[in-house]
Amino acid sequence: AFCSEDCESAANQQYHQYLCTNSKVNTNADESKETTFVKYVQDQNSKYPQMIAQLFTAMVAEELDKKNRPKYNSWDHIERLKGAELTPTDKHANETKMIKELLSSKVPGIDEFLTDEVYLMLLGKMNENAFDVISATEVSVEKSTEPSRKLDSDNILGSSVYKISSYLCKSPLDDANVKISFNGNKITVTALKPIKKDEQIKAYYN
């Protein structure tokens, strides 16, 4: 389900056509890999492996959209994020392998680029920077054990990483110079005081 036709169109361009079954670009072999991957993340109640896969498809979409190509792409923003230090496990190695198999025919160069070390780095950044996404109505969704920046609500739909997070520095409440607020998966950053050029943007969150 999508909130609007524009949202659905953007999702299809950025990741749906690459990651979902019944897509026009998919072969039967592709659909088998996608079904396996989707079942895995559902069984594990994990969001971040799929979000990492979506990051790579979004980068492809950005490169193809020459008219609206941003000055800084998704990878530029991800690189700026601080990440948690993680210990590699067989589970992480398996997730890396699944994503590479899923995207090998759709994301040029991913076999060489997505090493176990790069995947672990990205997962650490997700753990450190993903915010809870809150529903305006009561929902019944199994809570994930994956780390996230917590918000004051029990109606959690999922998680989201925002590009602007790469510019935000966590600070005590009395030292923050911006306020962050959320409406579903939309983030708003509001200045609390005048901010000078080159001054660090500081926000309070849990």
mmCIF file of C-alpha atoms in Angstrom:
data_model
loop_
_atom_site.group_PDB
_atom_site.id
_atom_site.type_symbol
_atom_site.label_atom_id
_atom_site.label_comp_id
_atom_site.label_asym_id
_atom_site.label_seq_id
_atom_site.Cartn_x
_atom_site.Cartn_y
_atom_site.Cartn_z
ATOM 1 C CA ALA A 1 0.000 0.000 0.000
ATOM 2 C CA PHE A 2 1.189 3.525 -0.799
ATOM 3 C CA CYS A 3 0.073 6.896 0.537
ATOM 4 C CA SER A 4 -0.333 8.411 -2.963
ATOM 5 C CA GLU A 5 0.263 7.776 -6.666
ATOM 6 C CA ASP A 6 3.424 9.910 -6.485
ATOM 7 C CA CYS A 7 4.698 7.775 -3.593
ATOM 8 C CA GLU A 8 3.955 4.573 -5.517
ATOM 9 C CA SER A 9 5.696 5.886 -8.630
ATOM 10 C CA ALA A 10 8.806 6.904 -6.670
ATOM 11 C CA ALA A 11 8.929 3.539 -4.880
ATOM 12 C CA ASN A 12 8.649 1.637 -8.155
ATOM 13 C CA GLN A 13 11.455 3.669 -9.706
ATOM 14 C CA GLN A 14 13.780 3.374 -6.716
ATOM 15 C CA TYR A 15 13.341 -0.211 -5.559
ATOM 16 C CA HIS A 16 10.026 -1.973 -6.243
ATOM 17 C CA GLN A 17 10.940 -3.021 -9.784
ATOM 18 C CA TYR A 18 14.225 -4.487 -8.536
ATOM 19 C CA LEU A 19 13.160 -6.182 -5.302
ATOM 20 C CA CYS A 20 9.547 -7.258 -5.664
ATOM 21 C CA THR A 21 7.971 -10.199 -7.436
ATOM 22 C CA ASN A 22 5.624 -9.712 -10.416
ATOM 23 C CA SER A 23 7.843 -6.940 -11.788
ATOM 24 C CA LYS A 24 8.184 -6.511 -15.557
ATOM 25 C CA VAL A 25 11.994 -6.637 -15.374
ATOM 26 C CA ASN A 26 12.095 -9.974 -13.552
ATOM 27 C CA THR A 27 12.742 -13.480 -14.829
ATOM 28 C CA ASN A 28 11.404 -16.573 -13.054
ATOM 29 C CA ALA A 29 14.841 -17.038 -11.477
ATOM 30 C CA ASP A 30 14.722 -13.447 -10.195
ATOM 31 C CA GLU A 31 11.316 -14.032 -8.614
ATOM 32 C CA SER A 32 12.589 -17.140 -6.824
ATOM 33 C CA LYS A 33 15.460 -15.128 -5.298
ATOM 34 C CA GLU A 34 13.110 -12.319 -4.310
ATOM 35 C CA THR A 35 10.654 -14.720 -2.694
ATOM 36 C CA THR A 36 13.483 -16.337 -0.715
ATOM 37 C CA PHE A 37 14.805 -12.954 0.419
ATOM 38 C CA VAL A 38 11.396 -11.589 1.425
ATOM 39 C CA LYS A 39 10.577 -14.765 3.367
ATOM 40 C CA TYR A 40 13.935 -14.537 5.146
ATOM 41 C CA VAL A 41 13.500 -10.950 6.345
ATOM 42 C CA GLN A 42 9.921 -11.704 7.404
ATOM 43 C CA ASP A 43 10.945 -14.816 9.333
ATOM 44 C CA GLN A 44 13.799 -12.902 10.996
ATOM 45 C CA ASN A 45 11.599 -9.824 11.561
ATOM 46 C CA SER A 46 14.494 -7.811 10.115
ATOM 47 C CA LYS A 47 14.190 -4.523 8.248
ATOM 48 C CA TYR A 48 17.782 -3.513 7.705
ATOM 49 C CA PRO A 49 18.852 -6.161 5.142
ATOM 50 C CA GLN A 50 16.000 -5.017 2.898
ATOM 51 C CA MET A 51 16.824 -1.340 3.533
ATOM 52 C CA ILE A 52 20.427 -1.993 2.493
ATOM 53 C CA ALA A 53 19.220 -3.699 -0.692
ATOM 54 C CA GLN A 54 16.955 -0.700 -1.347
ATOM 55 C CA LEU A 55 19.927 1.636 -0.905
ATOM 56 C CA PHE A 56 21.722 -0.008 -3.828
ATOM 57 C CA THR A 57 18.666 0.056 -6.094
ATOM 58 C CA ALA A 58 18.066 3.717 -5.180
ATOM 59 C CA MET A 59 21.641 4.494 -6.244
ATOM 60 C CA VAL A 60 20.967 2.869 -9.620
ATOM 61 C CA ALA A 61 17.756 4.897 -10.003
ATOM 62 C CA GLU A 62 19.645 8.104 -9.200
ATOM 63 C CA GLU A 63 22.243 7.358 -11.865
ATOM 64 C CA LEU A 64 19.579 6.615 -14.482
ATOM 65 C CA ASP A 65 17.599 9.785 -13.718
ATOM 66 C CA LYS A 66 20.012 12.217 -15.372
ATOM 67 C CA LYS A 67 17.451 15.045 -15.358
ATOM 68 C CA ASN A 68 16.954 15.047 -11.581
ATOM 69 C CA ARG A 69 20.291 13.610 -10.461
ATOM 70 C CA PRO A 70 21.150 15.128 -7.046
ATOM 71 C CA LYS A 71 24.446 16.853 -6.282
ATOM 72 C CA TYR A 72 25.006 14.321 -3.502
ATOM 73 C CA ASN A 73 23.697 10.799 -4.023
ATOM 74 C CA SER A 74 22.444 8.359 -1.409
ATOM 75 C CA TRP A 75 25.899 6.862 -0.919
ATOM 76 C CA ASP A 76 27.390 10.299 -0.190
ATOM 77 C CA HIS A 77 24.894 10.752 2.650
ATOM 78 C CA ILE A 78 25.359 7.225 3.985
ATOM 79 C CA GLU A 79 29.132 7.701 4.112
ATOM 80 C CA ARG A 80 28.694 10.699 6.435
ATOM 81 C CA LEU A 81 26.687 8.736 9.004
ATOM 82 C CA LYS A 82 28.343 7.415 12.114
ATOM 83 C CA GLY A 83 28.034 3.677 12.524
ATOM 84 C CA ALA A 84 27.956 1.177 15.353
ATOM 85 C CA GLU A 85 30.828 -1.305 15.605
ATOM 86 C CA LEU A 86 29.548 -4.807 14.844
ATOM 87 C CA THR A 87 31.160 -8.223 15.127
ATOM 88 C CA PRO A 88 30.861 -10.281 11.918
ATOM 89 C CA THR A 89 28.772 -13.452 12.111
ATOM 90 C CA ASP A 90 27.683 -16.207 9.742
ATOM 91 C CA LYS A 91 24.239 -14.552 9.682
ATOM 92 C CA HIS A 92 25.735 -11.330 8.322
ATOM 93 C CA ALA A 93 27.712 -13.255 5.681
ATOM 94 C CA ASN A 94 24.548 -15.070 4.587
ATOM 95 C CA GLU A 95 22.643 -11.783 4.269
ATOM 96 C CA THR A 96 25.452 -10.326 2.149
ATOM 97 C CA LYS A 97 25.302 -13.370 -0.128
ATOM 98 C CA MET A 98 21.505 -13.166 -0.463
ATOM 99 C CA ILE A 99 21.563 -9.478 -1.418
ATOM 100 C CA LYS A 100 24.303 -10.052 -3.997
ATOM 101 C CA GLU A 101 22.373 -12.948 -5.533
ATOM 102 C CA LEU A 102 19.196 -10.854 -5.533
ATOM 103 C CA LEU A 103 20.754 -7.825 -7.231
ATOM 104 C CA SER A 104 23.638 -9.288 -9.274
ATOM 105 C CA SER A 105 21.759 -8.931 -12.576
ATOM 106 C CA LYS A 106 20.283 -5.516 -11.717
ATOM 107 C CA VAL A 107 22.990 -3.506 -9.933
ATOM 108 C CA PRO A 108 26.228 -3.391 -11.965
ATOM 109 C CA GLY A 109 29.348 -4.179 -9.942
ATOM 110 C CA ILE A 110 27.591 -5.224 -6.737
ATOM 111 C CA ASP A 111 29.386 -8.605 -6.657
ATOM 112 C CA GLU A 112 32.729 -6.840 -6.263
ATOM 113 C CA PHE A 113 31.551 -3.882 -4.193
ATOM 114 C CA LEU A 114 29.351 -5.520 -1.549
ATOM 115 C CA THR A 115 31.901 -7.373 0.555
ATOM 116 C CA ASP A 116 31.152 -8.758 4.018
ATOM 117 C CA GLU A 117 33.006 -5.749 5.460
ATOM 118 C CA VAL A 118 30.954 -3.210 3.479
ATOM 119 C CA TYR A 119 27.696 -4.926 4.469
ATOM 120 C CA LEU A 120 28.695 -4.892 8.139
ATOM 121 C CA MET A 121 29.576 -1.187 7.859
ATOM 122 C CA LEU A 122 26.173 -0.405 6.328
ATOM 123 C CA LEU A 123 24.369 -2.488 8.939
ATOM 124 C CA GLY A 124 26.201 -0.583 11.676
ATOM 125 C CA LYS A 125 25.042 2.702 10.155
ATOM 126 C CA MET A 126 21.447 1.438 10.061
ATOM 127 C CA ASN A 127 21.668 0.365 13.697
ATOM 128 C CA GLU A 128 22.943 3.795 14.708
ATOM 129 C CA ASN A 129 20.785 6.076 12.533
ATOM 130 C CA ALA A 130 17.401 4.493 11.762
ATOM 131 C CA PHE A 131 14.402 6.210 13.366
ATOM 132 C CA ASP A 132 11.155 4.524 14.341
ATOM 133 C CA VAL A 133 8.261 5.276 11.971
ATOM 134 C CA ILE A 134 5.069 5.988 13.903
ATOM 135 C CA SER A 135 1.501 5.330 12.789
ATOM 136 C CA ALA A 136 -1.200 7.906 13.537
ATOM 137 C CA THR A 137 -3.532 5.050 14.469
ATOM 138 C CA GLU A 138 -3.100 1.997 16.642
ATOM 139 C CA VAL A 139 -1.316 -0.811 14.833
ATOM 140 C CA SER A 140 -0.482 -4.414 15.578
ATOM 141 C CA VAL A 141 3.008 -5.027 14.214
ATOM 142 C CA GLU A 142 5.576 -7.292 15.801
ATOM 143 C CA LYS A 143 8.385 -5.134 17.162
ATOM 144 C CA SER A 144 11.823 -5.744 15.736
ATOM 145 C CA THR A 145 14.803 -6.294 18.012
ATOM 146 C CA GLU A 146 16.989 -4.231 15.675
ATOM 147 C CA PRO A 147 18.382 -1.058 17.283
ATOM 148 C CA SER A 148 16.740 2.241 16.302
ATOM 149 C CA ARG A 149 16.311 5.811 17.483
ATOM 150 C CA LYS A 150 13.248 5.552 19.668
ATOM 151 C CA LEU A 151 10.271 7.897 19.556
ATOM 152 C CA ASP A 152 7.600 8.346 22.219
ATOM 153 C CA SER A 153 4.989 5.970 20.823
ATOM 154 C CA ASP A 154 4.063 2.302 20.861
ATOM 155 C CA ASN A 155 2.476 2.464 17.388
ATOM 156 C CA ILE A 156 5.652 1.614 15.486
ATOM 157 C CA LEU A 157 5.248 0.627 11.831
ATOM 158 C CA GLY A 158 8.901 0.231 10.934
ATOM 159 C CA SER A 159 12.139 2.166 10.558
ATOM 160 C CA SER A 160 13.514 4.833 8.258
ATOM 161 C CA VAL A 161 16.908 6.415 7.590
ATOM 162 C CA TYR A 162 16.794 10.061 6.539
ATOM 163 C CA LYS A 163 19.474 11.727 4.431
ATOM 164 C CA ILE A 164 19.385 14.790 6.677
ATOM 165 C CA SER A 165 20.528 12.565 9.557
ATOM 166 C CA SER A 166 24.014 12.773 8.068
ATOM 167 C CA TYR A 167 24.083 16.437 9.122
ATOM 168 C CA LEU A 168 22.572 15.997 12.591
ATOM 169 C CA CYS A 169 24.694 15.645 15.700
ATOM 170 C CA LYS A 170 23.077 14.185 18.810
ATOM 171 C CA SER A 171 23.185 16.580 21.755
ATOM 172 C CA PRO A 172 21.618 17.208 25.180
ATOM 173 C CA LEU A 173 18.225 18.917 25.054
ATOM 174 C CA ASP A 174 19.514 22.265 26.358
ATOM 175 C CA ASP A 175 22.291 22.376 23.739
ATOM 176 C CA ALA A 176 20.172 21.499 20.683
ATOM 177 C CA ASN A 177 19.802 24.184 18.013
ATOM 178 C CA VAL A 178 17.178 22.328 15.955
ATOM 179 C CA LYS A 179 14.055 20.341 16.774
ATOM 180 C CA ILE A 180 13.120 17.219 14.837
ATOM 181 C CA SER A 181 9.504 16.116 14.490
ATOM 182 C CA PHE A 182 7.795 13.361 12.550
ATOM 183 C CA ASN A 183 4.562 12.806 10.668
ATOM 184 C CA GLY A 184 4.525 9.165 9.653
ATOM 185 C CA ASN A 185 7.717 8.670 7.651
ATOM 186 C CA LYS A 186 8.208 12.414 7.054
ATOM 187 C CA ILE A 187 10.823 14.255 9.110
ATOM 188 C CA THR A 188 10.809 18.005 9.786
ATOM 189 C CA VAL A 189 13.837 19.847 11.145
ATOM 190 C CA THR A 190 13.096 23.262 12.679
ATOM 191 C CA ALA A 191 15.716 25.738 13.882
ATOM 192 C CA LEU A 192 15.353 26.674 17.561
ATOM 193 C CA LYS A 193 17.839 29.534 17.346
ATOM 194 C CA PRO A 194 19.895 31.317 14.670
ATOM 195 C CA ILE A 195 22.483 28.969 13.134
ATOM 196 C CA LYS A 196 25.657 30.445 11.699
ATOM 197 C CA LYS A 197 27.405 29.225 8.570
ATOM 198 C CA ASP A 198 29.514 26.108 9.253
ATOM 199 C CA GLU A 199 27.955 25.714 12.721
ATOM 200 C CA GLN A 200 27.171 22.121 13.652
ATOM 201 C CA ILE A 201 23.486 21.174 13.547
ATOM 202 C CA LYS A 202 22.572 19.593 16.875
ATOM 203 C CA ALA A 203 19.369 17.764 17.761
ATOM 204 C CA TYR A 204 18.051 15.951 20.816
ATOM 205 C CA TYR A 205 16.623 12.452 20.406
ATOM 206 C CA ASN A 206 16.614 9.183 22.338
#
